[in-house]
Amino acid sequence: MARFMVEGGFPLRGRVMASGAKNAVLPLMAAAVLAAGEYRLVGVPRLADVEVMAEILRRLGVKVREEREGDLRCLCLDTRTMREWRIHEFLMRGLRSSIFLLGPLLGRMGEATVSFPGGCAIGPRPVDLHLQALRALGAKLDESHGCIHAQAAALTGGEVVLSYPSVGATETAIMAAVLARGETVLRGAAREPEIVDLQNFFNGLGARIRGAGTTVIRITGVERLHSMGQHCVISDRIEAGTYLLAGAISGGEVQVDGARADHLRAFLHKLVRAGVVIRENEAGITVEGTRRLQGVTLKTGPYPGFPTDLQPQISVLAALAEGESRITETVFENRLGHWNELRKLGARVLLKDRTALVAGGQLRGAKVAADDLRGGAALILAGLAAAGETVVEGSGHIDRGYENLEGKLGSLGARIRREVDEVGKLASG
Ligand code: EPZ
C-alpha cells in the first residue's frame, strides 16, 4: 500500500487551481452513454474513480480518448460503438457511482443489468430511490442474486416524487427522462451544482430540462440528442473547500483559483464564524487562517446546506479551535469514523449518535489510516497542523477524489510526500 508522510506546523501560502468536479464528471460520463455520438468533456481531473468509470465505458464499447487543451485534460467519448448493456459485478464493486449508468443504459438500449453497488465506509448506500424513479417512468425492474435487471421498450414521462433529495436518484431520473416520451416532473429533487451541470450538458445537446438547482425539475422528452457536443466541467467545490481549510488551519494564506463562492456559501459562512478571513475575487477565493480559531456548531444537510463531503475536513478545524464545537452528520449513517483516527493525534471528542462534541486543542503527529475518501482528506489536513510527523496509510482512498494532492499541497509549502511500500511497488508493477 502507499501512504502519505506529513510534517506539520508549516503555514501554507500561495495559489492552487481547483480541478474539475469529480461528482459532476462521473454522472456526465454516464450521461454520454444515452446518445450515440462524440462528446468532449473539458477539465476532467485525473482521479482513480474517473479512470474506473472510463474503463467501465470501454467495456460497454465506448471509445475513450484523452486530449489536452492548454492545462486542461479532456476526455473524448465516442458512444456510437456501444453494444453492451450489462455491467459486471467486479466493475460495479470498483465504483459505487456506476449505478449512474442504469438510467442511460435503459434509455439507450432498452435494457440494462447492473449489480447492486457495494456499501462503503460511510453507510449502506441503498439505491431504492433510483429504482423508484425508473419505475415511475415505465421501467420494469427485477432484483435477483445481487443484480438489478431493467427493461423498458420505451420510457414514458411521468411524475417522480423523491422522499429524500438524493443526488444520484435525481441524476438517474433526469437521465431516464431526457429521451422518454412526454413530460416528466421530478419533485423533491436534489439541488446540488453538479445537477445544474448535468442539465446544462444535456440542454447543450438539445434536451429540454428546466429547474435544476431547485426542488422541481421538468423534463420534456425529445426524440434524439445531438451527435456531437462539448462541455466544460464545473470546478470541484469539495476539493476547493479542502484546500481553503488547509490554509485556514495552518495559519497561512491560500488562494484557490476556480473556486466558486456561490457553490460554497454554507461552508464559507462557518469558516467566517470560526474566525477565518475570506476574500472572494475574480479568480476564486482566498482564506487567511488565524492561530485563534473559534469552535463551530453545524449540521450537514442536502445542498444548499453544509455539505456532508466537507464535514470530516471541518472536523479538523474543530479539533484545533479554542472552545467547543458541535458537528452533526444528517446525510450518511456512519460518517464520523475519522474521529477514531483523529483521537490518535490527540483530538478530544465525545461521539453521540450522529453528533461529535469536540473540545479543541493541540494535535501531535502519529500513524493513522484512511478508511474513506473524505475522512482520508481530513487526516491529511490534521497532519498539516499536528506537531511532528503524521503517517496517513491508505492513500488509495484519497486518490479517488484528489488530483495530485501532494503536488498541490507541496506548491503551498506543505511538507508532504507519498511513500509506496514494497507491496505497493509490486502492485503498481
Ligand atoms: C453523491 O452521492 C456524491 N457522490 C457523494 O459524494 C455525496 O456525499 C452525496 O451525493 C451527498 O451529497 C457522487 O456524486 C458521485 P445521495 P449519492 O443519493 O448520490 C440515501 C464524495 O465523497 N439514499 O444524495 O450516493 C443515502 O443512503 C461522495 O465525493 C437512499 O436512501 O448520495 C444517503 O443517506 C461521498 N436511497 C442519502 O440518501 C437511494 O436510493 C444521500 O445519498 C439513494 C440515496
Short mmCIF file of C-alpha atoms and ligand atoms in Angstrom, two decimals:
data_model
loop_
_atom_site.label_atom_id
_atom_site.label_comp_id
_atom_site.label_asym_id
_atom_site.label_seq_id
_atom_site.Cartn_x
_atom_site.Cartn_y
_atom_site.Cartn_z
CA MET A 1 0.00 0.00 0.00
CA ALA A 2 1.07 3.63 -0.32
CA ARG A 3 0.97 6.24 2.36
CA PHE A 4 1.47 9.98 2.84
CA MET A 5 4.11 11.33 5.24
CA VAL A 6 3.23 14.83 6.50
CA GLU A 7 5.44 17.14 8.57
CA GLY A 8 3.13 19.56 10.45
CA GLY A 9 3.49 23.15 11.60
CA PHE A 10 4.17 25.00 8.33
CA PRO A 11 1.70 27.77 7.38
CA LEU A 12 0.58 27.24 3.75
CA ARG A 13 0.93 30.16 1.37
CA GLY A 14 0.22 30.53 -2.34
CA ARG A 15 -2.33 29.60 -5.01
CA VAL A 16 -3.73 26.32 -6.29
CA MET A 17 -6.19 25.66 -9.09
CA ALA A 18 -9.32 23.64 -8.31
CA SER A 19 -9.75 20.66 -10.66
CA GLY A 20 -12.96 19.70 -12.45
CA ALA A 21 -15.59 18.28 -10.09
CA LYS A 22 -15.42 14.51 -9.55
CA ASN A 23 -19.16 14.49 -8.69
CA ALA A 24 -20.00 16.28 -11.93
CA VAL A 25 -17.69 14.26 -14.22
CA LEU A 26 -18.93 10.82 -13.10
CA PRO A 27 -22.62 11.46 -13.98
CA LEU A 28 -21.57 13.33 -17.15
CA MET A 29 -19.59 10.28 -18.34
CA ALA A 30 -22.65 8.13 -17.69
CA ALA A 31 -24.93 10.67 -19.41
CA ALA A 32 -22.85 10.49 -22.62
CA VAL A 33 -23.97 6.85 -22.96
CA LEU A 34 -27.56 7.97 -23.54
CA ALA A 35 -26.93 9.16 -27.09
CA ALA A 36 -24.83 7.84 -29.97
CA GLY A 37 -22.26 10.50 -30.70
CA GLU A 38 -18.93 12.08 -29.85
CA TYR A 39 -18.82 14.11 -26.63
CA ARG A 40 -15.85 16.06 -25.28
CA LEU A 41 -15.61 16.82 -21.56
CA VAL A 42 -13.18 19.64 -20.78
CA GLY A 43 -11.46 19.89 -17.38
CA VAL A 44 -11.59 16.23 -16.32
CA PRO A 45 -9.49 15.51 -13.22
CA ARG A 46 -7.06 12.57 -13.18
CA LEU A 47 -8.72 10.57 -10.38
CA ALA A 48 -8.98 6.86 -9.65
CA ASP A 49 -12.81 6.99 -9.75
CA VAL A 50 -12.74 8.68 -13.18
CA GLU A 51 -10.32 6.05 -14.53
CA VAL A 52 -12.59 3.24 -13.28
CA MET A 53 -15.64 4.86 -14.91
CA ALA A 54 -13.64 5.22 -18.16
CA GLU A 55 -12.81 1.50 -18.02
CA ILE A 56 -16.47 0.61 -17.48
CA LEU A 57 -17.42 2.72 -20.53
CA ARG A 58 -14.73 0.99 -22.61
CA ARG A 59 -16.18 -2.43 -21.68
CA LEU A 60 -19.58 -1.18 -22.84
CA GLY A 61 -17.98 -0.46 -26.23
CA VAL A 62 -17.41 3.28 -25.82
CA LYS A 63 -14.16 4.69 -27.26
CA VAL A 64 -12.48 6.85 -24.60
CA ARG A 65 -9.64 9.15 -25.68
CA GLU A 66 -7.68 11.65 -23.63
CA GLU A 67 -6.70 15.07 -25.05
CA ARG A 68 -5.13 18.24 -23.68
CA GLU A 69 -6.49 21.78 -24.07
CA GLY A 70 -3.81 24.00 -22.56
CA ASP A 71 -3.53 22.91 -18.91
CA LEU A 72 -6.87 21.15 -19.06
CA ARG A 73 -7.30 17.42 -19.52
CA CYS A 74 -10.18 16.44 -21.78
CA LEU A 75 -11.94 13.13 -22.32
CA CYS A 76 -13.44 12.40 -25.75
CA LEU A 77 -16.19 9.80 -25.52
CA ASP A 78 -17.36 8.16 -28.74
CA THR A 79 -20.52 6.29 -27.78
CA ARG A 80 -21.52 5.32 -31.33
CA THR A 81 -19.86 1.92 -30.99
CA MET A 82 -21.67 0.89 -27.81
CA ARG A 83 -23.08 -2.61 -27.84
CA GLU A 84 -23.21 -3.89 -24.28
CA TRP A 85 -25.84 -3.16 -21.62
CA ARG A 86 -24.54 -5.30 -18.75
CA ILE A 87 -22.06 -4.09 -16.18
CA HIS A 88 -20.32 -6.98 -14.50
CA GLU A 89 -20.15 -7.21 -10.76
CA PHE A 90 -16.43 -6.72 -10.41
CA LEU A 91 -16.71 -3.41 -12.25
CA MET A 92 -19.64 -2.29 -10.08
CA ARG A 93 -17.70 -3.19 -6.98
CA GLY A 94 -14.91 -0.93 -8.20
CA LEU A 95 -17.12 2.11 -8.37
CA ARG A 96 -20.33 2.82 -6.48
CA SER A 97 -21.20 5.56 -8.96
CA SER A 98 -21.65 3.05 -11.77
CA ILE A 99 -25.30 2.96 -10.63
CA PHE A 100 -25.50 6.21 -12.63
CA LEU A 101 -25.29 4.08 -15.79
CA LEU A 102 -28.59 2.31 -15.12
CA GLY A 103 -30.78 5.18 -16.41
CA PRO A 104 -28.75 5.98 -19.56
CA LEU A 105 -28.27 2.31 -20.50
CA LEU A 106 -32.00 1.78 -20.16
CA GLY A 107 -32.77 4.89 -22.21
CA ARG A 108 -30.28 3.92 -24.93
CA MET A 109 -30.53 0.13 -25.11
CA GLY A 110 -34.00 -0.51 -23.62
CA GLU A 111 -32.36 -2.90 -21.22
CA ALA A 112 -29.68 -2.76 -18.51
CA THR A 113 -28.16 -5.07 -15.93
CA VAL A 114 -26.07 -3.78 -13.05
CA SER A 115 -25.18 -5.33 -9.73
CA PHE A 116 -26.14 -3.62 -6.53
CA PRO A 117 -23.33 -1.18 -5.76
CA GLY A 118 -21.44 -2.10 -2.62
CA GLY A 119 -21.93 -0.09 0.54
CA CYS A 120 -18.90 1.79 1.75
CA ALA A 121 -17.32 3.07 4.94
CA ILE A 122 -19.87 5.88 5.33
CA GLY A 123 -23.04 3.82 5.10
CA PRO A 124 -25.08 1.11 3.30
CA ARG A 125 -25.73 3.39 0.27
CA PRO A 126 -29.14 1.98 -0.89
CA VAL A 127 -30.46 2.70 -4.41
CA ASP A 128 -34.22 2.34 -3.78
CA LEU A 129 -34.89 5.94 -4.86
CA HIS A 130 -33.09 5.36 -8.17
CA LEU A 131 -35.28 2.29 -8.82
CA GLN A 132 -38.45 4.12 -7.75
CA ALA A 133 -37.68 6.89 -10.27
CA LEU A 134 -37.15 4.40 -13.12
CA ARG A 135 -40.37 2.53 -12.29
CA ALA A 136 -42.27 5.84 -12.37
CA LEU A 137 -41.03 6.26 -15.98
CA GLY A 138 -42.25 2.84 -17.03
CA ALA A 139 -39.20 0.64 -16.43
CA LYS A 140 -39.70 -2.99 -15.38
CA LEU A 141 -37.13 -3.89 -12.73
CA ASP A 142 -36.20 -7.31 -11.38
CA GLU A 143 -33.82 -7.67 -8.49
CA SER A 144 -32.22 -11.04 -8.01
CA HIS A 145 -28.84 -12.51 -6.98
CA GLY A 146 -27.50 -9.08 -6.15
CA CYS A 147 -28.29 -7.78 -9.64
CA ILE A 148 -30.79 -5.29 -10.97
CA HIS A 149 -32.19 -6.08 -14.40
CA ALA A 150 -34.13 -3.22 -16.01
CA GLN A 151 -36.24 -3.31 -19.17
CA ALA A 152 -38.28 -0.68 -20.96
CA ALA A 153 -39.35 -0.87 -24.60
CA ALA A 154 -39.83 2.89 -24.34
CA LEU A 155 -39.65 5.04 -21.23
CA THR A 156 -42.61 7.37 -20.78
CA GLY A 157 -42.66 10.66 -18.92
CA GLY A 158 -44.35 10.76 -15.54
CA GLU A 159 -44.25 12.21 -12.06
CA VAL A 160 -41.36 11.26 -9.78
CA VAL A 161 -41.54 12.27 -6.13
CA LEU A 162 -38.35 11.68 -4.13
CA SER A 163 -38.85 11.17 -0.39
CA TYR A 164 -35.25 12.37 0.12
CA PRO A 165 -33.32 14.76 -2.17
CA SER A 166 -30.88 12.06 -3.28
CA VAL A 167 -28.23 13.47 -5.66
CA GLY A 168 -27.81 10.19 -7.53
CA ALA A 169 -31.51 9.43 -7.77
CA THR A 170 -32.15 12.95 -9.12
CA GLU A 171 -29.48 12.36 -11.77
CA THR A 172 -30.88 8.91 -12.62
CA ALA A 173 -34.37 10.38 -13.06
CA ILE A 174 -33.07 13.18 -15.33
CA MET A 175 -31.05 10.75 -17.47
CA ALA A 176 -34.01 8.40 -17.90
CA ALA A 177 -36.46 11.24 -18.72
CA VAL A 178 -34.42 13.09 -21.37
CA LEU A 179 -35.44 10.71 -24.21
CA ALA A 180 -38.64 9.44 -22.59
CA ARG A 181 -41.92 10.09 -24.37
CA GLY A 182 -43.74 13.11 -22.89
CA GLU A 183 -43.34 15.28 -19.81
CA THR A 184 -41.60 14.32 -16.58
CA VAL A 185 -41.95 16.29 -13.37
CA LEU A 186 -39.40 15.48 -10.68
CA ARG A 187 -40.37 16.73 -7.21
CA GLY A 188 -38.19 16.69 -4.13
CA ALA A 189 -35.12 16.87 -6.37
CA ALA A 190 -31.62 17.45 -5.01
CA ARG A 191 -30.30 20.97 -5.75
CA GLU A 192 -26.51 20.41 -5.96
CA PRO A 193 -24.50 22.42 -8.55
CA GLU A 194 -23.47 19.12 -10.17
CA ILE A 195 -27.11 18.58 -11.12
CA VAL A 196 -27.24 22.01 -12.78
CA ASP A 197 -24.07 20.99 -14.67
CA LEU A 198 -25.80 17.81 -15.88
CA GLN A 199 -28.82 19.85 -17.05
CA ASN A 200 -26.51 22.22 -18.95
CA PHE A 201 -24.70 19.31 -20.59
CA PHE A 202 -27.93 17.72 -21.79
CA ASN A 203 -29.54 21.00 -22.88
CA GLY A 204 -26.38 21.71 -24.90
CA LEU A 205 -27.22 18.51 -26.81
CA GLY A 206 -30.82 19.55 -27.48
CA ALA A 207 -32.55 18.19 -24.38
CA ARG A 208 -35.31 20.21 -22.72
CA ILE A 209 -34.70 20.30 -18.95
CA ARG A 210 -35.73 23.14 -16.65
CA GLY A 211 -35.42 23.74 -12.93
CA ALA A 212 -32.14 22.01 -11.98
CA GLY A 213 -30.92 23.70 -8.79
CA THR A 214 -34.47 23.84 -7.45
CA THR A 215 -36.61 21.08 -5.92
CA VAL A 216 -38.83 20.76 -9.01
CA ILE A 217 -37.24 19.74 -12.31
CA ARG A 218 -39.30 19.47 -15.50
CA ILE A 219 -38.09 17.45 -18.46
CA THR A 220 -39.82 17.37 -21.87
CA GLY A 221 -38.68 14.24 -23.66
CA VAL A 222 -37.06 14.72 -27.07
CA GLU A 223 -36.66 12.32 -29.97
CA ARG A 224 -32.87 12.41 -30.01
CA LEU A 225 -29.85 14.33 -28.84
CA HIS A 226 -27.18 15.98 -31.00
CA SER A 227 -24.45 13.56 -32.02
CA MET A 228 -21.65 15.94 -31.09
CA GLY A 229 -21.06 18.14 -28.11
CA GLN A 230 -18.51 19.70 -25.78
CA HIS A 231 -18.93 20.62 -22.12
CA CYS A 232 -16.67 22.32 -19.60
CA VAL A 233 -16.97 20.63 -16.22
CA ILE A 234 -17.65 22.87 -13.18
CA SER A 235 -14.87 23.17 -10.61
CA ASP A 236 -14.77 20.83 -7.64
CA ARG A 237 -16.31 22.66 -4.67
CA ILE A 238 -15.31 19.90 -2.23
CA GLU A 239 -11.68 19.87 -3.35
CA ALA A 240 -11.69 23.70 -3.18
CA GLY A 241 -13.15 23.64 0.34
CA THR A 242 -10.48 21.16 1.40
CA TYR A 243 -7.64 23.47 0.26
CA LEU A 244 -9.31 26.52 1.82
CA LEU A 245 -9.37 24.60 5.12
CA ALA A 246 -5.69 23.69 4.67
CA GLY A 247 -4.91 27.42 4.54
CA ALA A 248 -7.17 28.17 7.48
CA ILE A 249 -5.91 25.53 9.92
CA SER A 250 -2.22 26.02 9.08
CA GLY A 251 -2.47 29.76 9.84
CA GLY A 252 -1.37 30.64 6.30
CA GLU A 253 -2.92 32.42 3.31
CA VAL A 254 -4.21 30.31 0.40
CA GLN A 255 -5.99 31.29 -2.81
CA VAL A 256 -7.97 28.59 -4.62
CA ASP A 257 -8.41 29.62 -8.26
CA GLY A 258 -11.60 28.40 -9.91
CA ALA A 259 -13.38 28.05 -6.55
CA ARG A 260 -16.95 29.38 -6.79
CA ALA A 261 -18.15 31.13 -3.63
CA ASP A 262 -21.77 30.69 -4.80
CA HIS A 263 -21.26 26.89 -4.54
CA LEU A 264 -19.77 27.13 -1.03
CA ARG A 265 -21.97 29.64 0.87
CA ALA A 266 -22.84 27.44 3.88
CA PHE A 267 -19.23 26.25 4.21
CA LEU A 268 -17.70 29.76 3.91
CA HIS A 269 -20.19 31.05 6.48
CA LYS A 270 -18.88 28.51 9.02
CA LEU A 271 -15.25 29.40 8.25
CA VAL A 272 -16.03 33.07 8.96
CA ARG A 273 -17.77 32.08 12.21
CA ALA A 274 -14.55 30.22 13.14
CA GLY A 275 -12.56 33.44 12.72
CA VAL A 276 -11.12 32.77 9.26
CA VAL A 277 -10.81 35.76 6.90
CA ILE A 278 -12.39 35.03 3.49
CA ARG A 279 -11.83 37.18 0.40
CA GLU A 280 -13.77 36.44 -2.81
CA ASN A 281 -12.19 37.67 -6.03
CA GLU A 282 -12.44 37.27 -9.80
CA ALA A 283 -10.16 34.24 -9.90
CA GLY A 284 -11.55 32.41 -6.87
CA ILE A 285 -11.39 32.59 -3.07
CA THR A 286 -8.60 33.48 -0.63
CA VAL A 287 -8.53 32.42 3.02
CA GLU A 288 -6.34 33.85 5.74
CA GLY A 289 -6.01 31.44 8.64
CA THR A 290 -5.64 32.56 12.19
CA ARG A 291 -3.94 30.92 15.15
CA ARG A 292 -7.06 31.71 17.18
CA LEU A 293 -9.72 29.54 15.51
CA GLN A 294 -13.11 29.50 17.25
CA GLY A 295 -15.26 26.38 17.65
CA VAL A 296 -18.26 25.90 15.31
CA THR A 297 -21.72 24.34 15.54
CA LEU A 298 -23.09 22.83 12.34
CA LYS A 299 -25.37 20.20 10.88
CA THR A 300 -24.74 18.78 7.42
CA GLY A 301 -27.67 18.66 5.00
CA PRO A 302 -28.66 18.48 1.33
CA TYR A 303 -27.48 21.44 -0.79
CA PRO A 304 -27.51 24.39 -0.10
CA GLY A 305 -26.95 23.15 3.45
CA PHE A 306 -23.49 22.44 4.85
CA PRO A 307 -22.01 19.75 2.56
CA THR A 308 -21.53 16.32 4.10
CA ASP A 309 -18.43 15.93 1.91
CA LEU A 310 -16.69 18.72 3.87
CA GLN A 311 -17.80 17.51 7.32
CA PRO A 312 -14.73 15.31 8.03
CA GLN A 313 -12.43 18.12 6.93
CA ILE A 314 -14.02 20.86 9.07
CA SER A 315 -13.87 18.41 12.00
CA VAL A 316 -10.11 19.04 11.97
CA LEU A 317 -10.70 22.77 12.41
CA ALA A 318 -12.94 21.89 15.37
CA ALA A 319 -10.22 19.67 16.85
CA LEU A 320 -7.81 22.64 16.75
CA ALA A 321 -10.15 25.50 17.68
CA GLU A 322 -10.42 27.25 21.03
CA GLY A 323 -13.59 26.18 22.82
CA GLU A 324 -16.25 23.66 21.94
CA SER A 325 -17.72 22.54 18.61
CA ARG A 326 -20.82 20.52 17.83
CA ILE A 327 -20.92 18.74 14.46
CA THR A 328 -23.92 16.67 13.41
CA GLU A 329 -23.96 14.47 10.29
CA THR A 330 -27.51 14.07 8.95
CA VAL A 331 -26.90 12.76 5.40
CA PHE A 332 -24.99 9.50 5.94
CA GLU A 333 -25.48 6.94 8.70
CA ASN A 334 -21.85 6.40 9.51
CA ARG A 335 -19.67 9.35 8.64
CA LEU A 336 -17.89 10.08 11.94
CA GLY A 337 -15.30 7.31 11.58
CA HIS A 338 -12.47 9.77 11.03
CA TRP A 339 -12.67 10.66 14.75
CA ASN A 340 -11.22 7.25 15.70
CA GLU A 341 -8.08 8.27 13.81
CA LEU A 342 -8.13 11.93 14.87
CA ARG A 343 -8.13 10.74 18.51
CA LYS A 344 -4.74 9.09 17.83
CA LEU A 345 -3.48 12.61 17.04
CA GLY A 346 -4.82 13.90 20.36
CA ALA A 347 -8.29 15.11 19.34
CA ARG A 348 -10.76 15.30 22.24
CA VAL A 349 -14.27 14.32 21.14
CA LEU A 350 -17.42 12.70 22.51
CA LEU A 351 -19.47 10.87 19.87
CA LYS A 352 -23.21 10.60 20.49
CA ASP A 353 -25.38 9.11 17.70
CA ARG A 354 -24.52 11.27 14.68
CA THR A 355 -23.07 14.17 16.68
CA ALA A 356 -19.47 14.92 17.59
CA LEU A 357 -18.97 17.15 20.65
CA VAL A 358 -15.43 18.45 20.29
CA ALA A 359 -13.13 20.20 22.78
CA GLY A 360 -10.43 21.90 20.69
CA GLY A 361 -6.73 21.71 21.49
CA GLN A 362 -3.35 20.71 20.09
CA LEU A 363 -2.65 17.77 17.75
CA ARG A 364 0.53 15.68 17.75
CA GLY A 365 1.74 13.61 14.82
CA ALA A 366 1.01 9.86 14.82
CA LYS A 367 0.38 6.93 12.45
CA VAL A 368 -3.23 6.92 11.20
CA ALA A 369 -5.19 5.17 8.44
CA ALA A 370 -7.72 6.49 5.92
CA ASP A 371 -10.88 4.40 5.61
CA ASP A 372 -12.75 6.53 3.07
CA LEU A 373 -12.11 9.42 0.73
CA ARG A 374 -13.10 12.50 2.76
CA GLY A 375 -12.04 11.01 6.08
CA GLY A 376 -8.64 10.47 4.49
CA ALA A 377 -8.53 14.09 3.37
CA ALA A 378 -9.28 15.11 6.96
CA LEU A 379 -6.30 13.09 8.20
CA ILE A 380 -4.00 14.89 5.75
CA LEU A 381 -5.32 18.25 6.99
CA ALA A 382 -4.74 17.14 10.58
CA GLY A 383 -1.16 16.20 9.69
CA LEU A 384 -0.56 19.70 8.32
CA ALA A 385 -1.46 21.19 11.71
CA ALA A 386 -0.11 18.49 14.08
CA ALA A 387 3.29 18.87 15.70
CA GLY A 388 5.81 16.47 14.21
CA GLU A 389 5.27 13.80 11.58
CA THR A 390 1.94 12.15 10.71
CA VAL A 391 1.80 8.99 8.59
CA VAL A 392 -1.50 8.55 6.72
CA GLU A 393 -1.93 4.97 5.44
CA GLY A 394 -4.42 4.19 2.66
CA SER A 395 -3.56 6.83 0.06
CA GLY A 396 -5.72 4.88 -2.41
CA HIS A 397 -8.87 6.19 -0.74
CA ILE A 398 -7.64 9.78 -1.08
CA ASP A 399 -6.57 9.36 -4.72
CA ARG A 400 -10.20 8.61 -5.58
CA GLY A 401 -11.10 12.28 -5.13
CA TYR A 402 -7.99 14.47 -5.04
CA GLU A 403 -5.88 15.03 -8.15
CA ASN A 404 -2.16 15.44 -7.42
CA LEU A 405 -2.74 16.09 -3.72
CA GLU A 406 0.91 16.12 -2.69
CA GLY A 407 1.83 18.31 -5.68
CA LYS A 408 -0.82 20.91 -4.90
CA LEU A 409 -0.16 20.96 -1.15
CA GLY A 410 3.59 20.93 -1.78
CA SER A 411 3.27 24.01 -4.02
CA LEU A 412 1.74 25.78 -0.98
CA GLY A 413 4.75 24.91 1.20
CA ALA A 414 3.39 21.78 2.86
CA ARG A 415 5.98 19.12 3.79
CA ILE A 416 4.18 16.09 2.34
CA ARG A 417 5.45 13.10 0.38
CA ARG A 418 3.99 9.85 -0.87
CA GLU A 419 5.73 6.59 0.05
CA VAL A 420 4.96 3.32 -1.70
CA ASP A 421 5.93 0.21 0.25
CA GLU A 422 7.28 -2.99 -1.32
CA VAL A 423 3.78 -4.46 -1.74
CA GLY A 424 2.63 -1.22 -3.34
CA LYS A 425 5.63 -1.30 -5.73
CA LEU A 426 4.79 -4.87 -6.73
CA ALA A 427 1.10 -3.96 -7.18
CA SER A 428 1.89 -0.95 -9.34
CA GLY A 429 4.15 -3.13 -11.46
C1 EPZ B 1 -23.46 11.87 -4.05
O1 EPZ B 1 -23.60 10.53 -3.60
C2 EPZ B 1 -21.96 12.14 -4.01
N1 EPZ B 1 -21.26 11.22 -4.92
C3 EPZ B 1 -21.43 11.95 -2.59
O2 EPZ B 1 -20.04 12.30 -2.60
C4 EPZ B 1 -22.17 12.94 -1.68
O3 EPZ B 1 -21.74 12.74 -0.34
C5 EPZ B 1 -23.68 12.68 -1.77
O4 EPZ B 1 -24.12 12.79 -3.15
C6 EPZ B 1 -24.48 13.67 -0.93
O5 EPZ B 1 -24.19 14.97 -1.33
C7 EPZ B 1 -21.32 11.45 -6.26
O6 EPZ B 1 -21.95 12.38 -6.72
C8 EPZ B 1 -20.55 10.50 -7.12
P1 EPZ B 1 -27.30 10.58 -2.14
P2 EPZ B 1 -25.05 9.80 -3.70
O7 EPZ B 1 -28.05 9.66 -3.04
O8 EPZ B 1 -25.76 10.25 -4.90
C9 EPZ B 1 -29.70 7.91 0.91
C10 EPZ B 1 -17.75 12.01 -2.14
O9 EPZ B 1 -17.09 11.95 -1.10
N2 EPZ B 1 -30.24 7.25 -0.28
O10 EPZ B 1 -27.61 12.04 -2.14
O11 EPZ B 1 -24.83 8.35 -3.47
C11 EPZ B 1 -28.23 7.56 1.12
O12 EPZ B 1 -28.11 6.34 1.83
C12 EPZ B 1 -19.09 11.28 -2.23
O13 EPZ B 1 -17.42 12.64 -3.18
C13 EPZ B 1 -31.29 6.36 -0.15
O14 EPZ B 1 -31.76 6.10 0.96
O15 EPZ B 1 -25.75 10.41 -2.39
C14 EPZ B 1 -27.71 8.72 1.92
O16 EPZ B 1 -28.00 8.50 3.30
C15 EPZ B 1 -19.45 10.57 -0.92
N3 EPZ B 1 -31.77 5.73 -1.27
C16 EPZ B 1 -28.54 9.89 1.40
O17 EPZ B 1 -29.68 9.33 0.73
C17 EPZ B 1 -31.27 5.99 -2.51
O18 EPZ B 1 -31.77 5.41 -3.50
C18 EPZ B 1 -27.78 10.79 0.43
O19 EPZ B 1 -27.41 9.98 -0.66
C19 EPZ B 1 -30.19 6.90 -2.63
C20 EPZ B 1 -29.70 7.52 -1.50
#
